[in-house]
PDB file of C-alpha atoms in Angstrom:
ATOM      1  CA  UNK A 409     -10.693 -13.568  -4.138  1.00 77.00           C
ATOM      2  CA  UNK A 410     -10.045 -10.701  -6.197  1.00 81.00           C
ATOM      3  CA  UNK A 411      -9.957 -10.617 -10.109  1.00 86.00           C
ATOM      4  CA  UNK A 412      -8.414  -8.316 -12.724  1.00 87.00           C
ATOM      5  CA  UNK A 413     -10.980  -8.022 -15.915  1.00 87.00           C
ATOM      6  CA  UNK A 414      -9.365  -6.500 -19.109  1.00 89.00           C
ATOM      7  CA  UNK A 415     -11.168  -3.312 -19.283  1.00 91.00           C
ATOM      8  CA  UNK A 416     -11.319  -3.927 -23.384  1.00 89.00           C
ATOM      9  CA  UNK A 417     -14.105  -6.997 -22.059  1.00 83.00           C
ATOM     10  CA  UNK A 418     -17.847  -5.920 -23.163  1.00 82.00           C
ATOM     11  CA  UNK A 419     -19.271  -4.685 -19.624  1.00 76.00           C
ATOM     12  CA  UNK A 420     -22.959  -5.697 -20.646  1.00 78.00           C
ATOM     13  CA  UNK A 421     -21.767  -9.079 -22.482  1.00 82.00           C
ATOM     14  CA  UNK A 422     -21.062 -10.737 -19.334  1.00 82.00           C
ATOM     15  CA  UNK A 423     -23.414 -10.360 -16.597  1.00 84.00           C
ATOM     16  CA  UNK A 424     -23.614 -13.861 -16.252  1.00 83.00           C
ATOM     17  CA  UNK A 425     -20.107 -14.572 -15.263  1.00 85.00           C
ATOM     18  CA  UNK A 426     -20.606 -11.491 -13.492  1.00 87.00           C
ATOM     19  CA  UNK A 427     -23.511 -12.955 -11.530  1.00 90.00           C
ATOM     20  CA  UNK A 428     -21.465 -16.221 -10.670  1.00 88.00           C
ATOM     21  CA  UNK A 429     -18.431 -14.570  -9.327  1.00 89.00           C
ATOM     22  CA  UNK A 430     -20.555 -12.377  -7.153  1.00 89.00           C
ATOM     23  CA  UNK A 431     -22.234 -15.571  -5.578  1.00 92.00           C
ATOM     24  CA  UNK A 432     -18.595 -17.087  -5.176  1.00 90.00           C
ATOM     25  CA  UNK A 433     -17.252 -13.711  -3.126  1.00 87.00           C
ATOM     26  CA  UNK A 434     -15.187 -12.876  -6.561  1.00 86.00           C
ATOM     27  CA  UNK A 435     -14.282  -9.327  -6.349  1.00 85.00           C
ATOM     28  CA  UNK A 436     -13.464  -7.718  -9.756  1.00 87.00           C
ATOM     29  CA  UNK A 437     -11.586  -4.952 -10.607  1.00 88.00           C
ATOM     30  CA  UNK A 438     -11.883  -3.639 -14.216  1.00 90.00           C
ATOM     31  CA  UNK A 439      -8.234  -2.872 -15.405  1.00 90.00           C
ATOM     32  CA  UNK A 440      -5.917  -2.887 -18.902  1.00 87.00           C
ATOM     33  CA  UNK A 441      -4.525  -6.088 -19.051  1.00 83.00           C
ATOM     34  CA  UNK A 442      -1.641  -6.448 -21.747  1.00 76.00           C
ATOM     35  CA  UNK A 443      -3.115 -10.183 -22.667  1.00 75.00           C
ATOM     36  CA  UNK A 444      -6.543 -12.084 -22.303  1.00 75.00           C
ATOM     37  CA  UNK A 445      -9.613 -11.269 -20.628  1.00 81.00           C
ATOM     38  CA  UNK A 446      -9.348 -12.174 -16.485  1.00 83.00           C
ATOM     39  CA  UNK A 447      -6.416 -12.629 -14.110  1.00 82.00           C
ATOM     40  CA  UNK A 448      -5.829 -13.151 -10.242  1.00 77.00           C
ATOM     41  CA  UNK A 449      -4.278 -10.195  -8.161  1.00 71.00           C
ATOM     42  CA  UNK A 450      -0.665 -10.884  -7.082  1.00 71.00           C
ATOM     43  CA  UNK A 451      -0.047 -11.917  -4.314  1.00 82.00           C
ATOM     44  CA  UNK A 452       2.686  -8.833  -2.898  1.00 88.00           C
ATOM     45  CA  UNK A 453       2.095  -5.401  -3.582  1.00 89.00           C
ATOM     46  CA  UNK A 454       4.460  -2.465  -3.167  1.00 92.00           C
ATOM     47  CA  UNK A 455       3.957   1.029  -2.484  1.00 93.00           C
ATOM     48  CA  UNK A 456       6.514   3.735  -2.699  1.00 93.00           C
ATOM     49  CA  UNK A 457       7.276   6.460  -0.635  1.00 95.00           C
ATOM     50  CA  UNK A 458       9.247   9.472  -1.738  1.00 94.00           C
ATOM     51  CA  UNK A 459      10.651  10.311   1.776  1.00 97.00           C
ATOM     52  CA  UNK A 460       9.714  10.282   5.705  1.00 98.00           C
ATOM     53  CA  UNK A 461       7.772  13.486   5.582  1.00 96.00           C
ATOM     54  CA  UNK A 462       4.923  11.624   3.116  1.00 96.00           C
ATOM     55  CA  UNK A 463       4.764   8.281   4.881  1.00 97.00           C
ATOM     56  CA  UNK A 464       4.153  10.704   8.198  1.00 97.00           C
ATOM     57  CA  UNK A 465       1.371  12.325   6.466  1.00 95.00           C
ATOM     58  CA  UNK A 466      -0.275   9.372   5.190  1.00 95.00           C
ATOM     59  CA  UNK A 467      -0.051   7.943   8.727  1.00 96.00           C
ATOM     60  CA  UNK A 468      -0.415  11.216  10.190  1.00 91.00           C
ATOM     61  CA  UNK A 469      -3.694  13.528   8.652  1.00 88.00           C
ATOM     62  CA  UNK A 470      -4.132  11.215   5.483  1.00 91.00           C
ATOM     63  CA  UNK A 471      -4.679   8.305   8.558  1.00 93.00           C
ATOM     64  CA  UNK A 472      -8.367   7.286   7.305  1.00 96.00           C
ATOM     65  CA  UNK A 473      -7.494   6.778   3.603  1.00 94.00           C
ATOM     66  CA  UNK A 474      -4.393   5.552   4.397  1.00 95.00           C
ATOM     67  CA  UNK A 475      -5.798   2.738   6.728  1.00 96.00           C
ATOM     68  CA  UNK A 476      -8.475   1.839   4.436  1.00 92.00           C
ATOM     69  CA  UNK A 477      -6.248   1.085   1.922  1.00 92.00           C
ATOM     70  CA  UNK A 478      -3.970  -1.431   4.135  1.00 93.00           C
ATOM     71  CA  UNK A 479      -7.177  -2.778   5.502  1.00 91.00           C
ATOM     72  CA  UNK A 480      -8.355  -3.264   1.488  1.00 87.00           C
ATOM     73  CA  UNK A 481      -5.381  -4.939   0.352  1.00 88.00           C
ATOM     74  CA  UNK A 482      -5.693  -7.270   3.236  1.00 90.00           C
ATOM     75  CA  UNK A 483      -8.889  -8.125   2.499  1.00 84.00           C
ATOM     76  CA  UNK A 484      -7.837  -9.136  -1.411  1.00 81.00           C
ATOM     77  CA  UNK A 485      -5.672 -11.569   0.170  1.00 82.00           C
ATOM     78  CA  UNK A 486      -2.642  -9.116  -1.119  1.00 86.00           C
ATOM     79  CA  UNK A 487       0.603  -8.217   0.933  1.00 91.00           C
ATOM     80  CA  UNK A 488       1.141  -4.963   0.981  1.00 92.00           C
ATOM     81  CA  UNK A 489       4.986  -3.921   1.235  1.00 94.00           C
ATOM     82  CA  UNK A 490       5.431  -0.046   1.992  1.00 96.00           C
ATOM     83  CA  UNK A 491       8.953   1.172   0.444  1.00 96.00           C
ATOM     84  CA  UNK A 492       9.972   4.440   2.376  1.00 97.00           C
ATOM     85  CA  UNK A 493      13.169   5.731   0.403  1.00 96.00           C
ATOM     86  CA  UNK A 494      14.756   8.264   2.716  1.00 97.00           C
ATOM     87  CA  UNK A 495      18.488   9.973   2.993  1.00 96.00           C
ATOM     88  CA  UNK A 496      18.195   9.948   6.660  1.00 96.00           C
ATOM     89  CA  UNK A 497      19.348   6.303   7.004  1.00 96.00           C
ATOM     90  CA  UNK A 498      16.206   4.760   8.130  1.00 98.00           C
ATOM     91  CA  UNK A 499      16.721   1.067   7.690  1.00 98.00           C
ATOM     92  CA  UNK A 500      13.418  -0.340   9.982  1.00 98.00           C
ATOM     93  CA  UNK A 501      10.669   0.713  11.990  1.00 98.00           C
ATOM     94  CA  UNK A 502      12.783   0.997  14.960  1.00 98.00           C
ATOM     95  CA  UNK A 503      15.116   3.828  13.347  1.00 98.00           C
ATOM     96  CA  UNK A 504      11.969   5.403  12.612  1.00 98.00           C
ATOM     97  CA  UNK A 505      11.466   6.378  16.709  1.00 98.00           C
ATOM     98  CA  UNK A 506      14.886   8.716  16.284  1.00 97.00           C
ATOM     99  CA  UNK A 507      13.251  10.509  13.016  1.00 97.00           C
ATOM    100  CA  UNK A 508      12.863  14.368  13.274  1.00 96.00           C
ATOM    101  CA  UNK A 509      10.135  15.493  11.063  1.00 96.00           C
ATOM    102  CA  UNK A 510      11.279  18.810   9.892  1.00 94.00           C
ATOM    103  CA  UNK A 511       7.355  19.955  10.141  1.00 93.00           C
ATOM    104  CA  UNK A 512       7.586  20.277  14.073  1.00 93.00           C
ATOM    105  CA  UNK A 513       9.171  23.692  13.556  1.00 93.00           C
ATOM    106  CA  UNK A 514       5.926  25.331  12.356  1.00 93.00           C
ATOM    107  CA  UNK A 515       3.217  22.684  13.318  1.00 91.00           C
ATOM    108  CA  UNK A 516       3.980  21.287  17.235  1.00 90.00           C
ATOM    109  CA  UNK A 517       1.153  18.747  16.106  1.00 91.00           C
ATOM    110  CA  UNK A 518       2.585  17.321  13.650  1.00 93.00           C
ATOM    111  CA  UNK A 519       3.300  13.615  14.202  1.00 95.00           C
ATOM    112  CA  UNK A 520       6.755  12.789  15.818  1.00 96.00           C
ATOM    113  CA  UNK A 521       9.333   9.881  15.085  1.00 97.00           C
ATOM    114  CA  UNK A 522       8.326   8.198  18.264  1.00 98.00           C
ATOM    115  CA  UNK A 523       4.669   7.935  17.540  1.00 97.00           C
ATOM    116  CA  UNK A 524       4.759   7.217  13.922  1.00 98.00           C
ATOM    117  CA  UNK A 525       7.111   4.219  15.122  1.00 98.00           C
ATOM    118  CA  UNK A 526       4.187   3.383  17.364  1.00 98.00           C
ATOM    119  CA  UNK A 527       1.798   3.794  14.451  1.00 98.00           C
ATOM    120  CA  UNK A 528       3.922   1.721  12.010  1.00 98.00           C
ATOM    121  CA  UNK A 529       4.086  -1.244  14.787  1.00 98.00           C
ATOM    122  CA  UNK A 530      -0.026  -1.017  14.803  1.00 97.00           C
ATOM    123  CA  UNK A 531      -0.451  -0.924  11.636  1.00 97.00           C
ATOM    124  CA  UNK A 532       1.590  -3.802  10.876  1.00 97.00           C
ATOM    125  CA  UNK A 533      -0.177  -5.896  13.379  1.00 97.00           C
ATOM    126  CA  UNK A 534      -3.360  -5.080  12.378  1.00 96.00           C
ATOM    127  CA  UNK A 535      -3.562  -5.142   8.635  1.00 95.00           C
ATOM    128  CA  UNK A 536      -0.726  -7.196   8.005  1.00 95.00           C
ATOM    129  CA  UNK A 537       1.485  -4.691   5.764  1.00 96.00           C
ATOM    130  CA  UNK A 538       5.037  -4.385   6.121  1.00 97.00           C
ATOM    131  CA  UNK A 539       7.341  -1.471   6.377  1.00 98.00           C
ATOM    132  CA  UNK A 540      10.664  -1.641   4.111  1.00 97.00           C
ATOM    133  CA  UNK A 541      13.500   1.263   4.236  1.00 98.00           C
ATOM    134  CA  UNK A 542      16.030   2.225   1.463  1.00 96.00           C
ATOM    135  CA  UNK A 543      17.823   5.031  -0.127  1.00 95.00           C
ATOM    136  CA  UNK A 544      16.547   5.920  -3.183  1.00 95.00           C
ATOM    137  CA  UNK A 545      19.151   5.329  -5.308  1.00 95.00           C
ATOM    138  CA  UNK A 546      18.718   1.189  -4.317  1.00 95.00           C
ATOM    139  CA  UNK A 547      14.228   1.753  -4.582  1.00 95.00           C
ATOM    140  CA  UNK A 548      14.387  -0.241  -7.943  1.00 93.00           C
ATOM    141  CA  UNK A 549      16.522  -3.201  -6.908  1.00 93.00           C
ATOM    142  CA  UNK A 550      14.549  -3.282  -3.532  1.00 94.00           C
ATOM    143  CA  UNK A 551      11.383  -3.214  -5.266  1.00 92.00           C
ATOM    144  CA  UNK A 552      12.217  -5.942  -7.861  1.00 88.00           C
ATOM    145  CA  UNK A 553      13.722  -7.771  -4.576  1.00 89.00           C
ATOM    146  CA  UNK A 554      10.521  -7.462  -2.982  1.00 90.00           C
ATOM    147  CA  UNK A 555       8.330  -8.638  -5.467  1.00 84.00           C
ATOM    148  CA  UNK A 556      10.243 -11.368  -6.121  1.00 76.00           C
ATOM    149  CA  UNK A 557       9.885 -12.686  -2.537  1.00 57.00           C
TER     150      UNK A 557
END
């Protein structure tokens, strides 16, 4: 379990509590809450991305940090939703396999539509999150949509 403590709490007043959630596999992340002292991490997550060519370089060269932060928020027990907005008219994973990244014209290594497909199918299977698609005009509603799930 993972726990949100108001960053406003006394850090040295509370090593007790401290000690007991560390025994019970409480996690606890210090953070500004806007009322009391602890709360519980929700449940859904999402994470924005501005277009295709940023979710291909998180997958693609970012791939480490990227991976350990799927693998962290399954491990908090959270779902992690990643919101690609795009004007190509990506709509799933599967669309994804058509995708030209424009980067191929000056870097033949970069990561292609087919494989970060592949990667986004392998990634969903093995840390749980979950790919979304929308034009970024709709990102709010989707978001709000999302969370409310």
């Amino acid at each position: 379990m993972v726990l949100i403590e108001d960053t406003r709490q006394q850090k040295d007043k509370h090593e007790l509590k401290h000690a007991c959630f560390k025994k019970m596999g409480v996690q606890l992340i210090r953070n500004m809450l806007p009322f009391g002292d602890y709360a519980s991490v929700p449940g859904v997550t999402v994470d924005t991305k501005a277009n295709m060519a940023e979710i291909a370089q998180n997958i693609g060269s970012d791939h480490k940090r990227f991976k350990n932060e799927c693998v962290a928020a399954r491990e908090a027990g959270c779902r992690l939703i990643i919101l690609v907005e795009n004007t190509e008219g990506i709509t799933c994973v599967n669309d994804v396999r058509k995708w030209v990244n424009p980067d191929l014209v000056y870097r033949p290594r970069a990561i292609t539509g087919e494989r970060l497909s592949k990667a986004m199918t392998t990634m969903s299977e093995r840390y749980g999150v979950q790919f979304e698609f929308c034009a970024p005009q709709d990102a709010a509603k989707r978001i709000v949509e999302l969370l409310g799930e």
